[in-house]
Coordinates of C-alpha atoms and ligand atoms in Angstrom, one line a residue:
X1 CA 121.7 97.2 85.8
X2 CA 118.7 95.8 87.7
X3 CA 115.3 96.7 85.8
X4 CA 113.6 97.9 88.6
X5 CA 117.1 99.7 89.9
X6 CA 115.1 102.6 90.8
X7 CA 113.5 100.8 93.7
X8 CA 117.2 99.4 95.3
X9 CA 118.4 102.7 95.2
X10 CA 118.8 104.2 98.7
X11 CA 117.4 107.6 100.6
X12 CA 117.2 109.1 103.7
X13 CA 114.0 109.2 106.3
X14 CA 115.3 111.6 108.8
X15 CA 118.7 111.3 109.7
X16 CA 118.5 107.4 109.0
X17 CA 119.4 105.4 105.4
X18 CA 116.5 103.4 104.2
X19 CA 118.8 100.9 102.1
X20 CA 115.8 100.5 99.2
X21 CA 112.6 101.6 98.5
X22 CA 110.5 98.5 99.4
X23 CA 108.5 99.5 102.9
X24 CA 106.5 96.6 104.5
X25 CA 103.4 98.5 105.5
X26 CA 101.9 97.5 109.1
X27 CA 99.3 94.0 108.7
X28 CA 97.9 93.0 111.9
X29 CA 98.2 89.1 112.4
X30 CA 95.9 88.9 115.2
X31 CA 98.0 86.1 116.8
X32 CA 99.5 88.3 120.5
X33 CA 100.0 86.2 123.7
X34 CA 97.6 88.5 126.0
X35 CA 99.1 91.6 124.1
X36 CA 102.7 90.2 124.0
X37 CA 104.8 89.3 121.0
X38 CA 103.8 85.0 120.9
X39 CA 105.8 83.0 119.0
X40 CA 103.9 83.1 115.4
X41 CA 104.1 86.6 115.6
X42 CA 108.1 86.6 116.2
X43 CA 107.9 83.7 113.6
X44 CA 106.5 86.1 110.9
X45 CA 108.4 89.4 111.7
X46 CA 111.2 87.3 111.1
X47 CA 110.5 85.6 107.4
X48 CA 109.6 89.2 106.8
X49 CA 113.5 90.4 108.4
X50 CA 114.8 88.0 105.5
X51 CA 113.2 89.8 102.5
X52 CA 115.7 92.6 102.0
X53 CA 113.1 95.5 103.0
X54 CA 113.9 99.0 103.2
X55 CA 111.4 99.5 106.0
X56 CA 109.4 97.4 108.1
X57 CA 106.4 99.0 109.8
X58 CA 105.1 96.6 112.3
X59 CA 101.3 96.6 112.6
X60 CA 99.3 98.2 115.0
X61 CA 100.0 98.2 118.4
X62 CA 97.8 99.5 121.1
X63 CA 98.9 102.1 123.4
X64 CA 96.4 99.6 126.2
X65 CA 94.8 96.8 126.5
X66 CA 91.1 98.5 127.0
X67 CA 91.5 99.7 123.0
X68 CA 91.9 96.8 121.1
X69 CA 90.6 96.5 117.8
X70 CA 91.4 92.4 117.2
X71 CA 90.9 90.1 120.6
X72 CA 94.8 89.1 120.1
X73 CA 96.1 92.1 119.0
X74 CA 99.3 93.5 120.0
X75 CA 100.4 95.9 123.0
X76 CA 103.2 97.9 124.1
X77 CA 103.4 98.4 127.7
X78 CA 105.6 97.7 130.6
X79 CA 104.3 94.1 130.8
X80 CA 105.0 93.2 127.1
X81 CA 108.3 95.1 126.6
X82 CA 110.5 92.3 127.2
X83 CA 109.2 90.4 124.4
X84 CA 109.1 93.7 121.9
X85 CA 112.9 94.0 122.7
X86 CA 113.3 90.6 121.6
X87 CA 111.1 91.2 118.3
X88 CA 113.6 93.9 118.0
X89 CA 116.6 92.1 118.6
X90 CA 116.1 88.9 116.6
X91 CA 115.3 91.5 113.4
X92 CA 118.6 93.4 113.9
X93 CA 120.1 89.9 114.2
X94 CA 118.8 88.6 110.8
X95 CA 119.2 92.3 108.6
X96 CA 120.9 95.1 110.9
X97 CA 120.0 97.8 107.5
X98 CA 116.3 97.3 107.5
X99 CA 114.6 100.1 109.2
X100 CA 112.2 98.4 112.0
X101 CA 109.2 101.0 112.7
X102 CA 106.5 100.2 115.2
X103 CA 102.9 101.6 114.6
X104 CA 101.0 102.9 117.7
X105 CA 97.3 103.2 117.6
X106 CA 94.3 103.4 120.2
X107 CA 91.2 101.8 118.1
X108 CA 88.9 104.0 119.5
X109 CA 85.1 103.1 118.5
X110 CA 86.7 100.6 116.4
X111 CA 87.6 98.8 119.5
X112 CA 86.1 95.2 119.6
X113 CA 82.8 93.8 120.7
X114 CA 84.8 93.3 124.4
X115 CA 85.4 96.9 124.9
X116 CA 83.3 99.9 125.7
X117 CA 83.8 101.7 121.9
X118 CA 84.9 104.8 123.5
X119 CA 84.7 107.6 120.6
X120 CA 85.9 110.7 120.3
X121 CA 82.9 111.9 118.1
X122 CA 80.9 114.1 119.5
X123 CA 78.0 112.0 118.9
X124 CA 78.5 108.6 120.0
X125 CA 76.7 106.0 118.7
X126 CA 74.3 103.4 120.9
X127 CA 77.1 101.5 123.2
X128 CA 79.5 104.0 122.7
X129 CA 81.5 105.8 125.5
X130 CA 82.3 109.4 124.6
X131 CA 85.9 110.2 125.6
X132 CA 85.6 112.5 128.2
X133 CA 88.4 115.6 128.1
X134 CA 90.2 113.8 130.7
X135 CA 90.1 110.6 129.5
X136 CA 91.3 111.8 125.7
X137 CA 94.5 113.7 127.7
X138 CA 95.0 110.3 129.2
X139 CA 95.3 108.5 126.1
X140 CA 97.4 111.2 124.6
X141 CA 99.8 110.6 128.1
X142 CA 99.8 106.9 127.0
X143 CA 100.4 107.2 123.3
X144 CA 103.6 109.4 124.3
X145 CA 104.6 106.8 127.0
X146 CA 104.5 104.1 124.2
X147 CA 106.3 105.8 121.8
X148 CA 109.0 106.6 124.9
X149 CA 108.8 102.5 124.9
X150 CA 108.8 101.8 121.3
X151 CA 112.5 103.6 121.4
X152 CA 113.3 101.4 124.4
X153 CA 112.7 98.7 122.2
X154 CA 115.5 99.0 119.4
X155 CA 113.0 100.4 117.1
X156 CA 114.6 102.4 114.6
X157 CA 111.0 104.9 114.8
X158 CA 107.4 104.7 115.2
X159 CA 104.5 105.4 112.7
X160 CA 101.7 107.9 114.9
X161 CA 98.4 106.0 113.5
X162 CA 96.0 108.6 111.9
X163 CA 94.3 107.0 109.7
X164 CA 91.6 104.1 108.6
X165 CA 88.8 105.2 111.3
X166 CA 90.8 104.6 114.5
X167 CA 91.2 107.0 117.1
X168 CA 94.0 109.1 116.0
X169 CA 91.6 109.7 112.9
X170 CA 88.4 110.5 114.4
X171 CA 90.3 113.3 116.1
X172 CA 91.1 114.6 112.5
X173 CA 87.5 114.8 111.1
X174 CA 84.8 117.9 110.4
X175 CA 82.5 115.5 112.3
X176 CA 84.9 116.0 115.6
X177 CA 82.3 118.7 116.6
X178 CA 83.5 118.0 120.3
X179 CA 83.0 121.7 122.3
X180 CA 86.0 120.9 124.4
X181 CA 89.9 121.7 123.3
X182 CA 89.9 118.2 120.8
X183 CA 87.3 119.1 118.4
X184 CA 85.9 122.2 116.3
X185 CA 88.4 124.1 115.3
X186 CA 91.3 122.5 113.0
X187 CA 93.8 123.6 115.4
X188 CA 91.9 121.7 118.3
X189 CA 91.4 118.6 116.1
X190 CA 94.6 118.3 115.7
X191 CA 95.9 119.0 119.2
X192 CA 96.1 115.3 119.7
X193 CA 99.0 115.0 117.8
X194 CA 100.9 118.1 117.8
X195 CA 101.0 118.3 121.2
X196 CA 102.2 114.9 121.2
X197 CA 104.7 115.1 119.0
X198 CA 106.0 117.9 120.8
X199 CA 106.2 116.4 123.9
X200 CA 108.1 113.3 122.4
X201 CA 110.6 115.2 121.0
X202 CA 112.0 116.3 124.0
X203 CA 111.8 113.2 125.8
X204 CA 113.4 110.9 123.1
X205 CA 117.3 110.4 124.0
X206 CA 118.0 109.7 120.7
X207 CA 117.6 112.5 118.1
X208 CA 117.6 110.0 115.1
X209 CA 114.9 108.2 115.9
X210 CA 112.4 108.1 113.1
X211 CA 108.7 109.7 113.8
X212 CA 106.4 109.4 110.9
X213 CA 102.3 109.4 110.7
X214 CA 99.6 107.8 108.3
X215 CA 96.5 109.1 107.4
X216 CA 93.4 108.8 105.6
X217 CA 93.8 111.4 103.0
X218 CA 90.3 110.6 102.3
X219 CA 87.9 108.2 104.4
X220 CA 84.7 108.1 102.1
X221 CA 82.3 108.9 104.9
X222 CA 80.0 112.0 105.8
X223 CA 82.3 114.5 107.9
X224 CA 85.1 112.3 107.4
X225 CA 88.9 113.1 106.6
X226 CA 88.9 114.6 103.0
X227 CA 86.0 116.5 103.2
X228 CA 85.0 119.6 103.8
X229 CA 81.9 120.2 107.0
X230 CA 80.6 117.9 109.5
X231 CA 77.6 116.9 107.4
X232 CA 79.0 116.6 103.8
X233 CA 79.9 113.2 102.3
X234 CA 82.2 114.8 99.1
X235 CA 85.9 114.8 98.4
X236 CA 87.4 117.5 99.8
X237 CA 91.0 117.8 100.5
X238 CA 92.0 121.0 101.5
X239 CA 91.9 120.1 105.1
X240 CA 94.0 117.3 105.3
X241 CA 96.9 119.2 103.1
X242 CA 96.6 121.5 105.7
X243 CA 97.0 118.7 107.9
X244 CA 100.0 117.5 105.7
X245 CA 101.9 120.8 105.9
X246 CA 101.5 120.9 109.7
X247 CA 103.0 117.5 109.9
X248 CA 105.9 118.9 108.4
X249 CA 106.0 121.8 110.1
X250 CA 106.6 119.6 113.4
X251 CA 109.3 117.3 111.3
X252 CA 107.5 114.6 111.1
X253 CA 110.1 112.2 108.9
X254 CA 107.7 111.1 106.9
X255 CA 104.3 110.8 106.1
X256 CA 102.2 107.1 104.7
X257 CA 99.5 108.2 102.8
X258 CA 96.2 105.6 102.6
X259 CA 93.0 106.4 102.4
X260 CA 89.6 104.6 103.2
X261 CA 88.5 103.0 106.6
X262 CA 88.9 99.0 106.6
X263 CA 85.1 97.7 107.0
X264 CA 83.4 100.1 105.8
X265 CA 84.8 101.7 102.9
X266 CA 87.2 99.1 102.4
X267 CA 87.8 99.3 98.4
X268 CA 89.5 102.6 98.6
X269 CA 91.8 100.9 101.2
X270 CA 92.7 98.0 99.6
X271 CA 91.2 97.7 96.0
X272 CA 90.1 94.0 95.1
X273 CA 89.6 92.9 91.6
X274 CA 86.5 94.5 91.4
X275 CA 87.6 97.6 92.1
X276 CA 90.7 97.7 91.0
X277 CA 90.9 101.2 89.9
X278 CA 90.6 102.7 93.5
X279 CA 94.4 102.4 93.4
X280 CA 94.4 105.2 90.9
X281 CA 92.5 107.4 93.9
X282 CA 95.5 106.3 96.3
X283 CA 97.9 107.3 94.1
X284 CA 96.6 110.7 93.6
X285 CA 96.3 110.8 96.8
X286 CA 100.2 110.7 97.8
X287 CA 100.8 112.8 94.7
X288 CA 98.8 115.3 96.2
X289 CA 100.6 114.8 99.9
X290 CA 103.9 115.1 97.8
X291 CA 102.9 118.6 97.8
X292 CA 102.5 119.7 101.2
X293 CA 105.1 117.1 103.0
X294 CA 108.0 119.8 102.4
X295 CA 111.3 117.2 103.2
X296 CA 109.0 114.4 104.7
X297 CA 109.5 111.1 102.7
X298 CA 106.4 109.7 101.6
X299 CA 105.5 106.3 101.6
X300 CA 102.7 105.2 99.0
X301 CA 99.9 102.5 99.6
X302 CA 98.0 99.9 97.9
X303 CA 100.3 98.6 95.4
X304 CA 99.4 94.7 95.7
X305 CA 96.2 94.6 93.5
X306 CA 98.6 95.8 90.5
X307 CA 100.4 92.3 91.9
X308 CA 103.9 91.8 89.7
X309 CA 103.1 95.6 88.1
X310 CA 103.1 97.0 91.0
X311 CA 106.9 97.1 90.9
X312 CA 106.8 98.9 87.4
X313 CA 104.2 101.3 88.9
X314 CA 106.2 102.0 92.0
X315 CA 109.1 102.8 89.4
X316 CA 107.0 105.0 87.9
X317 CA 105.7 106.8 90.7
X318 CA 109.4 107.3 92.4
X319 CA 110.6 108.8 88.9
X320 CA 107.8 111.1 88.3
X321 CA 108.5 112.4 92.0
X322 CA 105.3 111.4 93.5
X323 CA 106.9 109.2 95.8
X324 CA 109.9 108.1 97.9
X325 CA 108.6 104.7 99.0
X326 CA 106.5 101.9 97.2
X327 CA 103.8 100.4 100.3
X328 CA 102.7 96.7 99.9
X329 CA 100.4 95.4 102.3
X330 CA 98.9 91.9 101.5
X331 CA 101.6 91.2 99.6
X332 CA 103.9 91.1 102.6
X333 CA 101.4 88.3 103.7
X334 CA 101.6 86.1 100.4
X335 CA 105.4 86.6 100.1
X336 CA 107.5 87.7 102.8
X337 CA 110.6 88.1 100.9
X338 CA 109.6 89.7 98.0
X339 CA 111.9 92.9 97.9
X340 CA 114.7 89.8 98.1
X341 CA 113.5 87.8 95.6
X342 CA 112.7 90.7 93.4
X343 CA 116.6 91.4 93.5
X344 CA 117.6 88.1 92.5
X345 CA 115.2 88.1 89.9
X346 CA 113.8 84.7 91.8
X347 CA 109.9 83.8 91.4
X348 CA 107.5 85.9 93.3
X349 CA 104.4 84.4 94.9
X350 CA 102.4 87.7 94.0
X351 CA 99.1 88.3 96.2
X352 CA 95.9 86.5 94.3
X353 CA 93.7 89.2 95.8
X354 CA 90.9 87.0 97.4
X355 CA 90.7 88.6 101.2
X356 CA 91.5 85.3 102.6
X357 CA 93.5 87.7 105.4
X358 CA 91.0 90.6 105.9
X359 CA 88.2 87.3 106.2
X360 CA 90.7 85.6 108.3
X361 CA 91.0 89.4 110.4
X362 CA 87.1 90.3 110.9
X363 CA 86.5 86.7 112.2
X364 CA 89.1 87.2 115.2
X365 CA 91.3 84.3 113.8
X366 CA 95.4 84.2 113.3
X367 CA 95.9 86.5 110.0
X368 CA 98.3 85.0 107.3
X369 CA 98.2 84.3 103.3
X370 CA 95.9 81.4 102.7
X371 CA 96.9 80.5 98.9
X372 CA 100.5 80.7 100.6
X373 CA 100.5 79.6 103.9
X374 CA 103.8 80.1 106.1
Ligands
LIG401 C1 94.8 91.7 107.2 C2 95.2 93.2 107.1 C3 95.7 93.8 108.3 C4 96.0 95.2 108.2 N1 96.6 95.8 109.3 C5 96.9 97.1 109.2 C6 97.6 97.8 110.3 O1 97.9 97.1 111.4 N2 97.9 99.1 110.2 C7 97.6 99.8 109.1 O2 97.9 101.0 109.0 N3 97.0 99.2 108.0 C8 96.7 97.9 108.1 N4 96.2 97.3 107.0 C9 96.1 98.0 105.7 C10 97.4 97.7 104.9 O3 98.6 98.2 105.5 C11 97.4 98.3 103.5 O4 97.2 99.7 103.6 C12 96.2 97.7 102.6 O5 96.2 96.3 102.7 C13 96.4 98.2 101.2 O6 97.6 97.8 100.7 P1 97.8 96.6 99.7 O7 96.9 96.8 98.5 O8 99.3 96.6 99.3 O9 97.4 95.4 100.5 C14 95.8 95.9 107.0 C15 95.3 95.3 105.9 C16 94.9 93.9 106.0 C17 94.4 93.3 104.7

């Protein structure tokens, strides 16, 4: 038997087999043709289609091209379908059993330097746009017409982003103290998505198609996911298991638990040497979620600072019952085809931690491993 056998075993998301527990999680490479899938970005999804992965999540794709957080970042829309489909097609064509999902986002203030930094929050910063209520039910219209999309892709499901300080998280906060139906109350904070979801459902034709969320269990800021009022910095997650159990309530398949918001509380996102033990805090995190997901799946994150024990740890972690799938973000980066080489007990390049991709991210370049170029 393999030594890590507990992580080739197969489950279920939804109605669908996930063939192992190894889940690429969604790293923006910053490298779209005007929003369309460009040749270096249909070069890495497919090194990443030979590694044997249970699930693929493809990075964040905007729901327009006003919201974009990177100046090459991806976007699904009518005019970059064509070349999704192909993404699609060329996976299914290298490894028809890994699950494909496609993350949609709008970065809302987190939108780059180009765009207007329209917010949610009810006080907007200076050069922030605050979403009007007509504008956020737009947005909502789109990010249910790109997940309509994402299924006309091939996509086996799509991953609702709600997490690490993007739109679809600013909703979620105390701090949403918006006075109009998407902020105050919990129920209007979450509107966003539960309407959305809702509205999905009935227009999806196919009923298998997979429709998962990740959140920000906790984001590390004042009124942010995790904590308890609008003005108060402190831990506090009773909120956001609330959040968790109405997720399953609406069926969600699954649910990714991070935490953190890239930038400005990076570390809890993705611990670094120096702060290694934040991955403790994530895997609380999704031990915590565990208990509110119901029959959701739950995906855990920030595994590749523990590098080659990350594997032991995701054993660990699946056995105790904490979670279903082990997450690895940079390390998709440093070696596309670990889950593969894993199997055949081949040498892993493992992820030497130095942020060459997050530097290679905040300075608008192409985003790939730099000790390990592809
Ligand atoms: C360069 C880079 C791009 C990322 N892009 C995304 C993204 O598109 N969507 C997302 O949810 N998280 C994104 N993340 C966060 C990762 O998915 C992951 O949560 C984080 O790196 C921690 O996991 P790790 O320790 O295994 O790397 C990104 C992280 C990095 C470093």
């Amino acid at each position: 038997m393999h030594i890590y056998n507990t992580l080739f075993t197969q489950t279920t998301v939804g109605s669908r087999i996930a063939k192992n527990r190894f889940v690429s999680q969604p790293m923006e490479g910053n490298d779209a043709d005007k929003g369309k899938v460009s040749p270096r970005t249909l070069q890495r999804y497919k090194e990443l289609a030979q590694g044997n992965w249970g699930i693929i999540i493809v990075e964040a794709l905007s729901i327009n091209a006003n919201s974009l957080a990177r100046k090459n970042q991806l976007v699904l829309h009518e005019s970059t379908l064509a070349s999704f489909k192909n993404l699609i097609a060329e996976m299914k064509a290298i490894d028809p059993d890994t699950l494909i999902l496609l993350q949609i986002t709008h970065s809302g203030r987190k939108s780059g330097k180009a765009f207007s930094h329209p917010t949610a929050l009810y006080e907007p910063e200076p050069g922030e746009h605050l979403l009007t209520t007509e504008e956020i039910q737009q947005i909502q219209n789109e990010f249910i017409h790109a997940v309509l999309l994402a299924e006309q892709t091939g996509a086996d499901g799509v991953d609702f982003k709600l997490c690490h300080g993007y739109l679809g998280c600013e909703f979620l906060r105390p701090a949403n103290i918006r006075e109009d139906k998407w902020g105050g109350s919990l129920e209007n904070r979450t509107r966003f998505f539960r309407e959305a979801i809702i509205a999905i459902r009935k227009e999806l034709t196919s009923d298998t198609f997979i429709l998962g969320s990740r959140i920000s269990y906790y984001e590390g800021i004042r009124g942010g996911c995790g904590t308890a009022a609008a003005d108060d910095p402190v831990e506090n997650l009773e909120e956001m298991d609330a959040i968790i159990s109405m997720m399953a309530e609406l069926n969600f398949d699954y649910i990714n638990v991070s935490a953190g918001i890239p930038g400005v509380t990076s570390e809890i996102t993705r611990p670094t040497p120096t702060s290694k033990w934040f991955y403790l805090h994530q895997f609380r995190y999704a031990r915590r979620a565990r208990r509110f997901a119901g029959s959701m799946k739950v995906i855990g994150s920030a595994f590749s600072v523990l590098q080659e024990g990350s594997l032991e740890a995701g054993v660990e972690n699946i056995e105790r019952g904490d979670i279903d799938f082990v997450g690895w973000g940079r390390q998709t980066l440093a070696d596309p085809l670990f889950p593969k080489k894993v199997l055949l007990q081949e040498s892993v390049d493992y992820c030497k931690l130095c942020s060459g991709c997050s530097r290679l991210m905040v300075k608008q370049e192409p985003v790939g491993c730099i000790i390990f170029p592809r």
